[in-house]
Amino acid sequence: MRNSVSVRHAPSSSLLQSMLGLFGELRGHVRARVDESAQREQIRRITTEIAACAQDSGRRFEHLSTALDPISHHAEKLVAQCETLLNQASGHEEGQTLFQSAVSVLGSPLACVDRYLAQKGDQLSQLEQAEERIRELFKLQHDMRSALQPLTYMVVLFRIESAGLDAEQQGTFVTVAAEIQRLRELVDRTFEENIGLIEQARTTVSTVRGNLSNDYESHGRFVAAKRGNIDHAIARLDEQLATNEKHDLQLREIGRSLQAEIGQLVLSLQTQDILQQRCDHIREALLAPGEVRLGPLAGLQSIQLRETAKELRDSTGRLRTALQRIQTLATDLNESSVRLPQFKSTTAAADGMVQLLLDTFQEITEIIDSSSRLSDDSHTRVAPVMSLARNLTSQTSEISLNIRMIALNAQVRSVQIGTGSGLEVLAARTAEISRQLSELGENTNGEISAFQASVGAFLSVLEEFRTASHAESEKLGTAGATIEQRLHALRDTTLTTLQAIAVSVQEVNQLVASGAIDFDGIERTADELDGLAGRLETIAADNPARAKDIKRLAAHATRYSMAAERHVHALATGHSVGESRVTQSGPELFVDAPVEELSVAAPEVSPSPRVAPLAPPSATSTPSRTAAVPAALDDNVELF
Amino acid sequence: MNLAISPASATRVCVASGDVVSTTIEDLRQRLDAVSSGAAANQPLEIDLRATRLIDSVGLNLLVTVIKREQAGQRPVLIRVGHASVERILQFTRLDRHATIRRD
């Protein structure tokens, strides 16, 4: 439609006709003024409704923000919990040092038991040797008794030989016979005692040796198995820590994604500020007095309004997506954390590292205690055997001394009586028995010394282990208890984190399902903005833009403060505004406008098919729509 | 804490009346020791944790010990739980692979 007025130069006779024409033109101007006034009123109402929409949207966003805040909060907690789990699983925090400390504390008692077990061969050998010595002593006791056997008939012979002598000589023989008799009784008595004691010692040593042999065997098996488990677990732990990054990928990915979605939530919630500003700018532009004619102004702002509505919908879409993603990720995290393979070994699992160490602490404590008890018991039982040996030595010495005295006395008496009495023969025989007994006594003492050496060596090792095991038991009771507490605390932290994850996930799901999050209201606001844009487009259609409107719109565009607004403006008008540069195609306001006719720099747009008179952008259009290079602009151009 | 010892070969039942945590563990330990002593081979043990909302590491340790002991005697263990949190802990710690977990 052209606004130009054509004046036809009529002949003077047709002055009236000319006046009528002028009148018609005047009437047209008046009508136009009346129409413009009505449109201005219409625009005023539209701006009021835009303000109401912006206000309404503000309230809805505020409500949405309130509803999303706890979800965002729980999601952030989930990210933190996720990180905690990773640190626990990898041992970056307490785990690694704790496991090493635990192994260090366990190492000492295990080494103690190892040393004890390493000496088992020597210990059992010492007891075997002691048993062998006991057998020899037993035999020597019998030999001693056999050696003294002739003394029985020696007493009879002494009495027979002395029967024909005078009373004094007979008294001498009777005295020697009585001494021999006393020695016999002593030997018989001590023999019974010694045999009993030796038998008892043999039983004690044999029992202790059997118990220790079984104990060494069972403890050896247990310690070897336990040590194998610990070594394997430590190796597995080292391996896990070494390949930590690979194992953690899934959980880390979930954590990162959650953070990204939280960012999306926060970002999308900021749309309200942008919406408010854009609506304010649109309203200010529409209400600005006389800068630009209403038609082009309404056309341009309708595009801004549609873009604002579109941004609102996009924002809602992003919020919906972020919320769904958070829900999905939270569920994934919950399931993944329970299934995570690294937790099996490192933290809480029944067959995991913590449990293994706790079990080992308990079992090592039991080993140390039971070994300690056994060594105490062995010591208590074997120690008296040493005093038995001492008794045997003194008794043997006493018998040997006695027989030597008797023999000497008999020899002295026989010399006093003189040869031929027969007493010298008996004295010689007694001396021979004395020598035999002396020899047996020396052998007995040798065996007893060997026995004492074996038992002493055995008791010495036992004593050493008793001292060490008591010290280890004490250490386990202090350092071990602290480590156990820390192991429990580590597992409690993991369990608490997992419970917290489950609770957070539950909270997120409940919040999402509660219906407190209302996206529909915001989408209705977008629809209302689209409706208002449609009304602006109708006004624009009634008042097409002219070339001179471009310059005015260019000046008008300086009011924009946001890059998005400038972008839309540039795409719609072909003007770049301020620092904003058009870098992609978009909606087109003017067509066929030559660049040189524009008083502003042409935007940097990529060539694309022309879109002649552009329809208002659809709600689903994007800023990257195809734009046309501003082409020839006639004096009177249909803008829309 | 209640304890019911059934006749030989019948299921032994040990009921926890509350949380299984370090502060209450000794009572439960004694009762579980009591039901374990003299149990016949294959005689099932039921640990009723339906009133339990929380199990800590010490409580878990006790359960592991009891399950191992019962396994050594070839006696099956059933753990009844009433709360999701307890079930989750038992799953997380893989105790569900060593004992039957039933959610009531």
XYZ file of C-alpha atoms in Angstrom:
744
model
C 0.000 0.000 0.000
C 1.299 3.410 -0.897
C 0.847 6.424 1.330
C 1.941 8.915 -1.236
C -0.601 11.442 -2.374
C -1.068 11.987 -6.082
C -2.237 15.381 -7.162
C -3.754 15.704 -10.522
C -3.517 19.169 -12.159
C -7.043 19.738 -13.369
C -8.237 22.588 -15.621
C -9.550 25.693 -13.767
C -13.081 24.571 -14.464
C -12.581 21.713 -12.334
C -11.414 23.686 -9.266
C -14.293 22.280 -7.337
C -13.182 18.853 -8.240
C -9.717 19.667 -6.983
C -11.073 21.008 -3.754
C -13.086 17.883 -3.363
C -9.921 15.916 -3.876
C -8.081 17.957 -1.280
C -10.968 17.531 1.061
C -10.887 13.816 0.509
C -7.203 13.824 1.179
C -7.712 15.851 4.299
C -10.388 13.465 5.377
C -7.990 10.609 4.747
C -5.384 12.264 6.961
C -7.947 12.862 9.657
C -9.058 9.251 9.421
C -5.446 8.141 9.591
C -4.924 10.260 12.684
C -8.039 8.759 14.229
C -6.833 5.234 13.308
C -3.399 5.934 14.728
C -4.932 7.158 17.927
C -6.974 3.959 18.173
C -3.899 1.867 17.457
C -1.884 3.769 20.043
C -4.620 3.022 22.554
C -4.537 -0.590 21.446
C -0.758 -0.689 21.901
C -1.103 0.909 25.319
C -3.448 -1.904 26.307
C -1.060 -4.476 24.853
C 1.829 -3.032 26.875
C -0.332 -3.234 29.990
C -1.011 -6.880 29.246
C 2.690 -7.517 28.560
C 3.467 -6.043 31.985
C 0.797 -8.268 33.531
C 2.250 -11.303 31.752
C 5.746 -10.445 32.978
C 4.449 -10.004 36.503
C 2.486 -13.237 36.321
C 5.499 -15.033 34.940
C 7.587 -13.617 37.771
C 5.218 -15.101 40.307
C 5.208 -18.447 38.518
C 8.997 -18.530 38.341
C 9.217 -17.621 41.977
C 6.901 -20.499 42.808
C 8.839 -22.794 40.507
C 12.105 -21.701 42.034
C 10.732 -22.463 45.491
C 9.608 -25.899 44.309
C 12.888 -26.652 42.539
C 15.117 -25.373 45.295
C 14.923 -28.529 47.462
C 15.481 -30.692 44.393
C 18.528 -28.671 43.489
C 19.636 -28.902 47.099
C 19.239 -32.685 47.143
C 20.967 -32.986 43.798
C 23.920 -30.981 45.120
C 23.991 -33.240 48.146
C 24.005 -36.226 45.828
C 27.011 -34.816 43.996
C 28.830 -34.343 47.322
C 27.813 -37.829 48.458
C 28.961 -39.221 45.158
C 32.365 -37.617 45.722
C 32.490 -38.987 49.263
C 31.760 -42.480 48.007
C 34.477 -42.173 45.397
C 37.004 -41.031 47.946
C 36.069 -43.851 50.247
C 36.144 -46.409 47.480
C 39.504 -45.242 46.258
C 40.934 -44.888 49.725
C 41.939 -41.315 48.973
C 40.823 -40.150 52.364
C 40.886 -42.353 55.394
C 40.879 -45.723 53.683
C 44.359 -46.092 52.293
C 46.248 -44.902 55.343
C 43.883 -46.774 57.597
C 44.378 -50.059 55.770
C 48.112 -49.553 55.857
C 47.979 -48.711 59.555
C 45.869 -51.790 60.188
C 48.288 -53.999 58.292
C 51.146 -52.398 60.181
C 49.491 -53.097 63.543
C 48.660 -56.648 62.467
C 52.176 -57.198 61.171
C 53.829 -57.239 64.571
C 51.691 -59.960 66.231
C 51.716 -61.965 63.040
C 55.518 -61.747 62.993
C 55.569 -62.768 66.633
C 53.446 -65.819 65.897
C 55.575 -66.474 62.830
C 58.759 -66.435 64.921
C 57.122 -68.701 67.436
C 56.026 -71.074 64.722
C 59.444 -70.917 63.042
C 60.978 -72.347 66.202
C 58.517 -75.168 66.445
C 61.021 -77.672 64.974
C 63.681 -76.771 67.508
C 61.204 -76.718 70.364
C 59.749 -80.101 69.555
C 63.247 -81.446 69.035
C 64.258 -80.176 72.477
C 61.323 -81.973 74.010
C 62.141 -85.139 72.062
C 65.676 -84.984 73.358
C 64.361 -84.460 76.885
C 62.180 -87.529 76.451
C 65.189 -89.491 75.224
C 67.153 -88.378 78.280
C 64.281 -89.489 80.489
C 64.331 -92.901 78.884
C 68.074 -93.110 79.539
C 67.568 -92.022 83.146
C 64.928 -94.656 83.523
C 67.356 -97.232 82.254
C 70.142 -95.947 84.490
C 67.892 -96.163 87.516
C 67.276 -99.805 86.717
C 70.989 -100.369 86.172
C 71.698 -98.764 89.519
C 69.235 -101.041 91.209
C 70.768 -104.069 89.479
C 74.241 -102.973 90.551
C 73.121 -102.817 94.163
C 71.387 -106.208 93.984
C 74.493 -108.164 95.171
C 74.376 -106.164 98.405
C 71.433 -108.362 99.484
C 73.525 -111.512 99.658
C 76.556 -109.491 100.811
C 74.746 -108.790 104.090
C 74.094 -112.549 104.544
C 77.697 -113.350 103.748
C 78.915 -110.743 106.191
C 76.819 -112.397 108.920
C 77.992 -115.911 107.958
C 81.639 -114.952 107.836
C 81.471 -113.132 111.161
C 79.709 -115.970 113.052
C 83.003 -117.644 114.104
C 84.707 -114.452 115.215
C 84.984 -112.912 118.628
C 82.377 -110.447 119.791
C 84.391 -107.346 118.912
C 85.156 -108.515 115.363
C 81.645 -109.766 114.984
C 80.385 -106.297 116.006
C 82.480 -104.789 113.186
C 80.911 -107.147 110.635
C 77.427 -106.469 111.985
C 77.972 -102.696 111.667
C 79.064 -102.991 108.012
C 76.104 -105.282 107.287
C 73.724 -102.779 108.910
C 75.115 -99.951 106.780
C 74.673 -102.033 103.680
C 71.124 -102.814 104.750
C 70.358 -99.106 105.297
C 71.770 -98.290 101.894
C 69.630 -100.969 100.339
C 66.528 -99.555 101.906
C 67.511 -96.061 100.768
C 68.069 -97.261 97.242
C 64.769 -99.119 97.179
C 62.899 -96.108 98.480
C 64.499 -93.568 96.158
C 64.222 -95.943 93.260
C 60.446 -96.099 93.627
C 60.241 -92.344 94.023
C 62.568 -91.635 91.141
C 60.877 -94.057 88.820
C 57.552 -92.389 89.666
C 58.977 -88.929 89.133
C 60.704 -89.892 85.936
C 57.527 -91.476 84.655
C 55.654 -88.322 85.551
C 58.245 -86.181 83.795
C 58.055 -88.373 80.760
C 54.272 -88.059 80.690
C 54.446 -84.292 81.144
C 57.013 -83.782 78.425
C 55.190 -86.116 76.090
C 51.831 -84.375 76.674
C 53.313 -80.914 76.245
C 55.065 -82.019 73.101
C 51.830 -83.464 71.685
C 49.834 -80.348 72.533
C 52.450 -78.072 71.102
C 52.732 -80.157 67.988
C 48.975 -79.887 67.412
C 48.993 -76.229 68.328
C 51.875 -75.443 66.019
C 50.134 -77.278 63.250
C 46.709 -75.628 63.639
C 48.118 -72.168 64.287
C 50.515 -72.599 61.439
C 47.690 -73.463 59.074
C 45.540 -70.619 60.356
C 48.277 -68.002 60.287
C 49.342 -69.083 56.824
C 45.755 -68.850 55.572
C 45.161 -65.534 57.289
C 48.422 -64.112 56.070
C 47.558 -65.293 52.574
C 44.181 -63.557 52.779
C 45.715 -60.346 54.016
C 48.486 -60.384 51.429
C 45.934 -61.072 48.725
C 43.632 -58.345 49.983
C 46.479 -55.850 50.184
C 47.568 -56.748 46.676
C 43.975 -56.391 45.522
C 43.701 -53.064 47.281
C 46.884 -51.797 45.659
C 45.603 -52.971 42.324
C 42.295 -51.255 42.926
C 43.939 -48.023 43.908
C 46.146 -48.210 40.842
C 43.197 -48.678 38.500
C 41.001 -46.341 40.431
C 40.253 -43.956 37.647
C 38.892 -46.678 35.403
C 36.584 -48.082 38.057
C 35.305 -44.688 39.085
C 34.252 -43.611 35.639
C 30.604 -44.485 36.022
C 30.152 -42.756 39.335
C 32.217 -39.759 38.269
C 30.167 -39.453 35.106
C 26.966 -39.455 37.123
C 28.390 -36.818 39.454
C 29.466 -34.608 36.561
C 26.110 -35.019 34.824
C 24.271 -34.151 38.014
C 26.329 -30.994 38.352
C 25.572 -30.069 34.755
C 21.849 -30.586 35.292
C 21.905 -28.507 38.451
C 23.593 -25.799 36.380
C 20.794 -26.089 33.844
C 18.203 -25.685 36.588
C 19.874 -22.571 37.933
C 20.404 -21.153 34.452
C 16.840 -21.784 33.357
C 15.475 -20.216 36.502
C 17.332 -17.037 35.553
C 15.129 -16.804 32.460
C 12.651 -14.828 34.517
C 15.096 -11.929 34.845
C 15.699 -11.979 31.110
C 11.972 -12.205 30.414
C 11.273 -9.247 32.666
C 13.934 -7.128 31.008
C 12.815 -8.014 27.510
C 9.196 -7.279 28.338
C 10.260 -3.934 29.862
C 12.236 -3.075 26.744
C 9.356 -4.046 24.472
C 6.973 -1.955 26.508
C 9.329 1.016 26.567
C 9.823 0.751 22.817
C 6.107 0.542 22.134
C 5.310 3.483 24.412
C 8.170 5.708 23.215
C 6.522 8.843 21.834
C 6.845 9.413 18.087
C 10.200 7.785 17.465
C 8.971 5.310 14.929
C 5.616 4.909 13.262
C 3.370 2.444 15.038
C 3.216 -0.139 12.262
C 6.950 -0.872 11.879
C 7.417 -0.514 15.618
C 4.657 -3.021 16.330
C 6.111 -5.356 13.696
C 9.570 -5.268 15.199
C 8.387 -5.662 18.781
C 6.062 -8.501 17.815
C 9.201 -10.376 16.716
C 10.918 -9.509 19.989
C 7.828 -10.675 21.865
C 7.634 -13.963 19.983
C 11.323 -14.536 20.640
C 10.673 -13.814 24.318
C 7.811 -16.340 24.335
C 10.015 -18.829 22.573
C 12.810 -18.279 25.081
C 10.292 -18.876 27.844
C 9.221 -22.180 26.281
C 12.836 -23.210 25.688
C 13.602 -22.441 29.280
C 10.659 -24.538 30.453
C 11.821 -27.345 28.206
C 15.298 -27.153 29.658
C 13.868 -27.215 33.172
C 11.744 -30.259 32.379
C 14.688 -32.059 30.816
C 17.038 -31.158 33.667
C 14.513 -32.365 36.188
C 13.984 -35.671 34.395
C 17.729 -36.107 34.040
C 18.295 -35.407 37.730
C 15.658 -37.980 38.588
C 17.220 -40.561 36.277
C 20.762 -39.801 37.418
C 19.762 -39.962 41.066
C 18.232 -43.391 40.513
C 21.325 -44.492 38.577
C 23.553 -43.248 41.345
C 21.570 -45.144 43.931
C 21.773 -48.368 41.960
C 25.369 -47.864 40.908
C 26.599 -47.101 44.384
C 25.112 -50.326 45.698
C 26.632 -52.318 42.854
C 30.006 -50.630 42.772
C 32.613 -53.373 42.653
C 35.266 -51.416 44.500
C 33.168 -51.169 47.647
C 33.082 -54.909 47.857
C 36.747 -55.010 48.651
C 37.447 -51.770 50.329
C 34.736 -50.745 52.648
C 31.649 -52.401 53.839
C 31.077 -55.754 52.248
C 30.942 -58.859 54.371
C 33.923 -60.242 52.492
C 35.501 -56.832 52.007
C 38.684 -55.295 53.278
C 37.208 -53.734 56.392
C 35.566 -56.976 57.408
C 38.687 -58.918 56.560
C 40.794 -56.648 58.735
C 38.246 -56.706 61.555
C 38.118 -60.496 61.401
C 41.887 -60.674 61.270
C 42.193 -58.454 64.316
C 39.863 -60.711 66.210
C 41.519 -63.897 65.022
C 45.061 -62.665 65.610
C 44.031 -61.606 69.082
C 42.633 -65.080 69.645
C 45.808 -66.700 68.282
C 48.042 -64.577 70.454
C 45.870 -65.187 73.495
C 45.553 -68.926 72.949
C 49.250 -69.285 72.119
C 50.066 -67.271 75.164
C 47.815 -69.445 77.278
C 49.346 -72.589 75.837
C 52.874 -71.355 76.432
C 51.945 -70.419 79.988
C 50.463 -73.849 80.506
C 53.483 -75.580 78.939
C 55.813 -73.543 81.081
C 53.855 -74.329 84.212
C 53.926 -78.006 83.448
C 57.501 -78.329 82.253
C 59.197 -76.077 84.826
C 58.829 -78.628 87.743
C 60.594 -81.225 85.634
C 63.751 -79.170 86.126
C 63.503 -79.580 89.926
C 63.014 -83.328 89.445
C 66.308 -83.406 87.612
C 67.966 -81.566 90.458
C 66.545 -84.101 92.970
C 67.743 -87.031 90.912
C 71.223 -85.582 90.868
C 71.397 -85.132 94.650
C 69.950 -88.570 95.369
C 72.308 -90.303 93.016
C 75.215 -88.424 94.566
C 74.081 -89.426 98.036
C 73.823 -93.118 97.163
C 77.181 -93.059 95.430
C 78.793 -91.370 98.417
C 77.188 -93.823 100.842
C 78.370 -96.890 99.026
C 81.877 -95.477 98.778
C 81.873 -94.910 102.547
C 80.613 -98.442 103.220
C 83.234 -99.937 100.950
C 85.963 -97.910 102.577
C 84.768 -98.877 106.071
C 84.653 -102.577 105.126
C 88.164 -102.396 103.697
C 89.516 -100.710 106.821
C 87.881 -103.311 109.092
C 89.181 -106.219 107.011
C 92.730 -104.847 107.296
C 92.273 -104.538 111.085
C 91.090 -108.169 111.371
C 93.792 -109.435 109.063
C 93.762 -111.878 106.209
C 91.904 -115.183 106.301
C 88.780 -113.876 107.927
C 86.970 -113.637 104.564
C 86.106 -110.080 105.297
C 88.729 -108.761 102.883
C 86.958 -110.579 100.031
C 83.619 -109.019 100.955
C 85.218 -105.579 101.294
C 86.782 -105.934 97.859
C 83.412 -106.897 96.419
C 81.763 -103.900 98.097
C 84.413 -101.618 96.637
C 83.696 -103.028 93.191
C 79.987 -102.326 93.592
C 80.900 -98.810 94.698
C 82.870 -98.237 91.523
C 79.979 -99.500 89.427
C 77.592 -97.197 91.245
C 79.957 -94.289 90.849
C 80.110 -94.886 87.129
C 76.328 -95.135 86.908
C 76.055 -91.986 88.978
C 78.269 -90.111 86.556
C 76.212 -91.360 83.640
C 73.033 -90.348 85.421
C 74.397 -86.903 86.084
C 75.378 -86.596 82.432
C 71.912 -87.558 81.316
C 70.382 -85.187 83.811
C 72.583 -82.357 82.539
C 71.543 -83.124 78.979
C 67.916 -83.308 80.056
C 68.236 -80.001 81.873
C 69.847 -78.414 78.823
C 67.001 -79.549 76.568
C 64.275 -78.505 78.940
C 66.091 -75.258 79.729
C 66.397 -74.372 76.021
C 62.745 -75.215 75.524
C 61.691 -73.098 78.502
C 63.895 -70.241 77.378
C 62.187 -70.030 73.981
C 58.838 -70.424 75.678
C 59.680 -67.654 78.105
C 60.755 -65.408 75.260
C 57.485 -66.024 73.405
C 55.465 -65.499 76.582
C 57.021 -62.093 77.067
C 56.603 -61.173 73.400
C 53.042 -62.473 73.145
C 51.990 -60.609 76.281
C 53.447 -57.427 74.817
C 51.699 -58.060 71.490
C 48.446 -58.803 73.241
C 48.757 -55.506 75.051
C 49.515 -53.651 71.820
C 46.565 -55.267 70.098
C 44.430 -54.145 72.983
C 45.435 -50.511 72.518
C 46.590 -49.741 68.956
C 44.410 -52.504 67.565
C 41.338 -51.192 69.321
C 41.939 -47.739 67.864
C 42.325 -49.163 64.367
C 39.191 -51.237 64.802
C 37.271 -48.132 65.819
C 38.546 -46.313 62.758
C 37.614 -49.243 60.526
C 34.126 -49.220 61.965
C 33.951 -45.458 61.515
C 35.029 -45.790 57.886
C 32.368 -48.363 57.202
C 29.783 -46.326 59.076
C 30.627 -43.324 56.910
C 30.138 -45.386 53.784
C 26.890 -46.855 55.026
C 25.659 -43.432 56.094
C 26.557 -41.982 52.706
C 24.689 -44.740 50.955
C 21.683 -44.255 53.171
C 21.848 -40.524 52.530
C 21.965 -41.153 48.795
C 18.912 -43.352 49.041
C 17.096 -40.710 51.077
C 18.088 -37.953 48.655
C 16.922 -40.018 45.708
C 13.649 -40.712 47.474
C 13.237 -37.013 48.241
C 13.902 -36.072 44.633
C 11.372 -38.606 43.377
C 8.761 -37.504 45.895
C 9.267 -33.844 45.048
C 8.975 -34.515 41.343
C 5.869 -36.623 41.852
C 4.270 -34.155 44.271
C 2.986 -31.909 41.481
C 4.465 -28.848 43.138
C 6.403 -28.100 39.991
C 4.099 -26.233 37.607
C 5.476 -25.750 34.129
C 2.031 -25.413 32.542
C 1.483 -21.956 34.019
C 4.708 -20.688 32.465
C 3.778 -22.199 29.145
C 0.407 -20.428 29.361
C 2.292 -17.168 29.871
C 4.263 -17.933 26.719
C 0.985 -18.510 24.877
C -0.318 -15.186 26.149
C 2.838 -13.437 24.942
C 2.372 -15.081 21.556
C -1.227 -13.796 21.501
C -0.038 -10.272 22.237
C 2.596 -10.604 19.516
C -0.193 -11.584 17.126
C -2.101 -8.441 17.990
C 1.022 -6.361 17.354
C 1.438 -8.106 14.018
C -2.129 -7.098 13.081
C -1.323 -3.465 13.827
C 1.857 -3.792 11.826
C -0.041 -5.246 8.907
C -2.292 -2.191 8.809
C 0.707 0.168 8.840
C 3.453 -1.199 6.608
C 6.981 0.087 7.125
C 8.688 2.475 4.746
C 12.360 2.974 4.055
C 12.572 5.989 6.297
C 11.303 3.861 9.167
C 14.531 1.857 8.988
C 16.678 4.740 10.191
C 14.303 5.456 12.988
C 14.212 1.801 13.999
C 18.006 1.767 13.927
C 18.137 4.630 16.408
C 15.376 3.030 18.403
C 17.346 -0.185 18.683
C 19.996 1.421 20.865
C 17.708 0.965 23.837
C 18.407 -2.802 23.847
C 20.735 -3.909 26.585
C 20.772 -7.625 25.904
C 22.679 -9.396 23.190
C 19.657 -11.555 22.412
C 17.510 -8.494 21.778
C 20.168 -6.956 19.564
C 20.536 -10.190 17.746
C 16.830 -10.433 17.015
C 16.734 -6.761 16.058
C 19.611 -7.142 13.652
C 18.120 -10.223 12.091
C 14.764 -8.527 11.738
C 15.967 -5.162 10.427
C 19.328 -5.927 8.907
C 21.048 -3.558 11.329
C 23.818 -4.543 13.616
C 23.459 -2.755 16.899
C 26.280 -1.747 19.173
C 28.692 -4.558 19.855
C 26.198 -7.109 18.707
C 27.028 -8.690 15.440
C 24.758 -10.920 13.462
C 26.606 -14.128 13.094
C 23.861 -16.406 12.011
C 20.719 -16.329 10.004
C 17.432 -15.344 11.615
C 14.109 -13.636 11.121
C 13.871 -10.995 8.457
C 11.852 -7.812 8.785
C 12.689 -6.072 5.502
C 13.113 -7.577 2.107
C 14.745 -6.326 -1.075
C 16.413 -3.450 0.744
C 19.744 -2.475 -0.833
C 22.506 -2.261 1.699
C 23.687 1.099 0.393
C 20.302 2.632 1.123
C 20.571 1.710 4.760
C 22.236 4.182 6.999
C 23.623 1.481 9.224
C 26.181 -1.193 8.595
C 24.911 -4.361 7.083
C 24.955 -7.315 9.427
C 27.259 -10.219 8.783
C 24.847 -12.806 7.641
C 25.303 -15.793 5.491
C 23.510 -15.786 2.162
C 20.264 -17.616 2.212
C 16.999 -17.815 0.340
C 14.851 -14.782 0.717
C 11.829 -14.911 2.891
C 9.487 -12.387 1.503
C 7.182 -10.640 3.584
C 8.048 -12.466 6.724
C 5.350 -14.038 8.764
C 5.642 -13.707 12.530
C 8.054 -16.317 13.871
C 6.381 -19.410 15.054
C 6.538 -20.411 18.662
C 8.879 -23.196 17.764
C 11.165 -21.143 15.550
C 14.729 -20.699 16.617
C 17.004 -17.683 16.387
C 19.003 -19.531 13.810
C 16.370 -19.360 11.177
C 17.400 -18.593 7.625
C 17.819 -14.886 6.917
C 18.002 -12.955 3.698
C 20.586 -10.406 2.776
C 18.840 -6.999 2.882
C 18.073 -6.187 -0.738
C 16.546 -3.330 -2.692
C 14.195 -1.284 -0.595
C 11.536 0.591 -2.331
C 10.037 3.802 -1.044
C 6.952 1.981 0.006
C 7.480 -1.640 1.012
C 5.206 -4.188 2.432
C 6.984 -5.181 5.586
C 4.847 -8.114 6.560
C 15.182 -58.014 72.877
C 13.276 -61.252 72.860
C 14.655 -64.693 72.371
C 12.745 -67.792 71.503
C 14.521 -71.119 71.381
C 12.451 -73.729 69.679
C 12.792 -77.472 70.019
C 15.699 -79.193 68.302
C 15.581 -79.098 64.497
C 12.952 -76.351 64.654
C 13.892 -72.838 63.613
C 15.670 -70.843 66.267
C 14.409 -67.282 66.395
C 16.185 -64.238 67.767
C 14.249 -61.005 67.711
C 15.977 -57.626 67.876
C 13.710 -55.100 69.485
C 15.478 -52.049 68.104
C 18.518 -50.744 66.287
C 21.549 -52.993 65.974
C 24.291 -50.571 66.927
C 27.385 -50.521 69.114
C 25.492 -49.308 72.178
C 23.026 -52.193 72.133
C 25.148 -54.891 70.592
C 26.235 -56.821 73.665
C 22.729 -57.889 74.544
C 22.101 -59.141 71.041
C 25.508 -60.841 70.914
C 24.778 -62.796 74.085
C 21.396 -63.881 72.826
C 22.732 -64.932 69.471
C 25.529 -66.849 71.205
C 22.872 -68.536 73.308
C 20.838 -69.671 70.308
C 23.951 -70.834 68.499
C 25.290 -72.985 71.307
C 24.071 -76.515 71.077
C 22.271 -75.988 67.789
C 21.833 -79.074 65.685
C 23.253 -79.319 62.188
C 20.945 -77.816 59.565
C 18.817 -76.205 62.248
C 17.800 -72.853 60.761
C 18.323 -69.539 62.504
C 15.955 -66.635 62.008
C 17.131 -63.174 62.996
C 14.155 -60.870 63.179
C 15.217 -57.292 62.442
C 11.764 -55.958 61.614
C 11.947 -53.460 64.436
C 15.410 -52.354 63.366
C 15.857 -49.107 61.492
C 19.597 -48.722 61.800
C 22.566 -51.070 61.674
C 26.034 -49.674 62.218
C 29.392 -51.226 61.455
C 29.632 -52.959 64.818
C 26.164 -54.419 64.335
C 27.128 -55.525 60.885
C 30.219 -57.185 62.281
C 28.087 -59.204 64.652
C 25.783 -60.327 61.860
C 28.774 -61.374 59.756
C 30.228 -63.348 62.660
C 26.929 -65.088 63.346
C 26.369 -65.918 59.692
C 29.884 -67.347 59.381
C 29.350 -69.414 62.497
C 26.046 -70.740 61.231
C 27.523 -71.462 57.822
C 30.289 -73.466 59.482
C 27.554 -75.557 61.101
C 25.690 -75.781 57.789
C 22.740 -74.012 59.365
C 20.764 -71.685 57.107
C 20.141 -68.109 58.243
C 17.058 -66.040 57.487
C 17.060 -62.333 58.262
C 13.682 -60.634 58.325
C 13.712 -56.891 57.809
C 10.984 -54.302 57.966
C 12.708 -51.179 56.691
C 14.211 -50.357 53.337
C 17.292 -48.828 54.917
C 18.159 -52.085 56.678
C 17.517 -54.101 53.552
C 19.723 -51.718 51.594
C 22.596 -52.118 54.055
C 22.346 -55.893 53.892
C 22.357 -55.758 50.113
C 25.189 -53.292 49.993
C 27.305 -55.404 52.296
C 26.503 -58.505 50.243
C 25.070 -60.276 53.237
C 22.176 -61.176 50.982
C 24.584 -63.586 49.299
C 25.281 -65.385 52.549
C 21.848 -65.340 54.153
C 18.266 -65.139 53.001
C 16.874 -61.651 53.414
C 13.107 -61.301 53.598
C 11.370 -57.932 53.628
C 8.073 -58.031 55.520
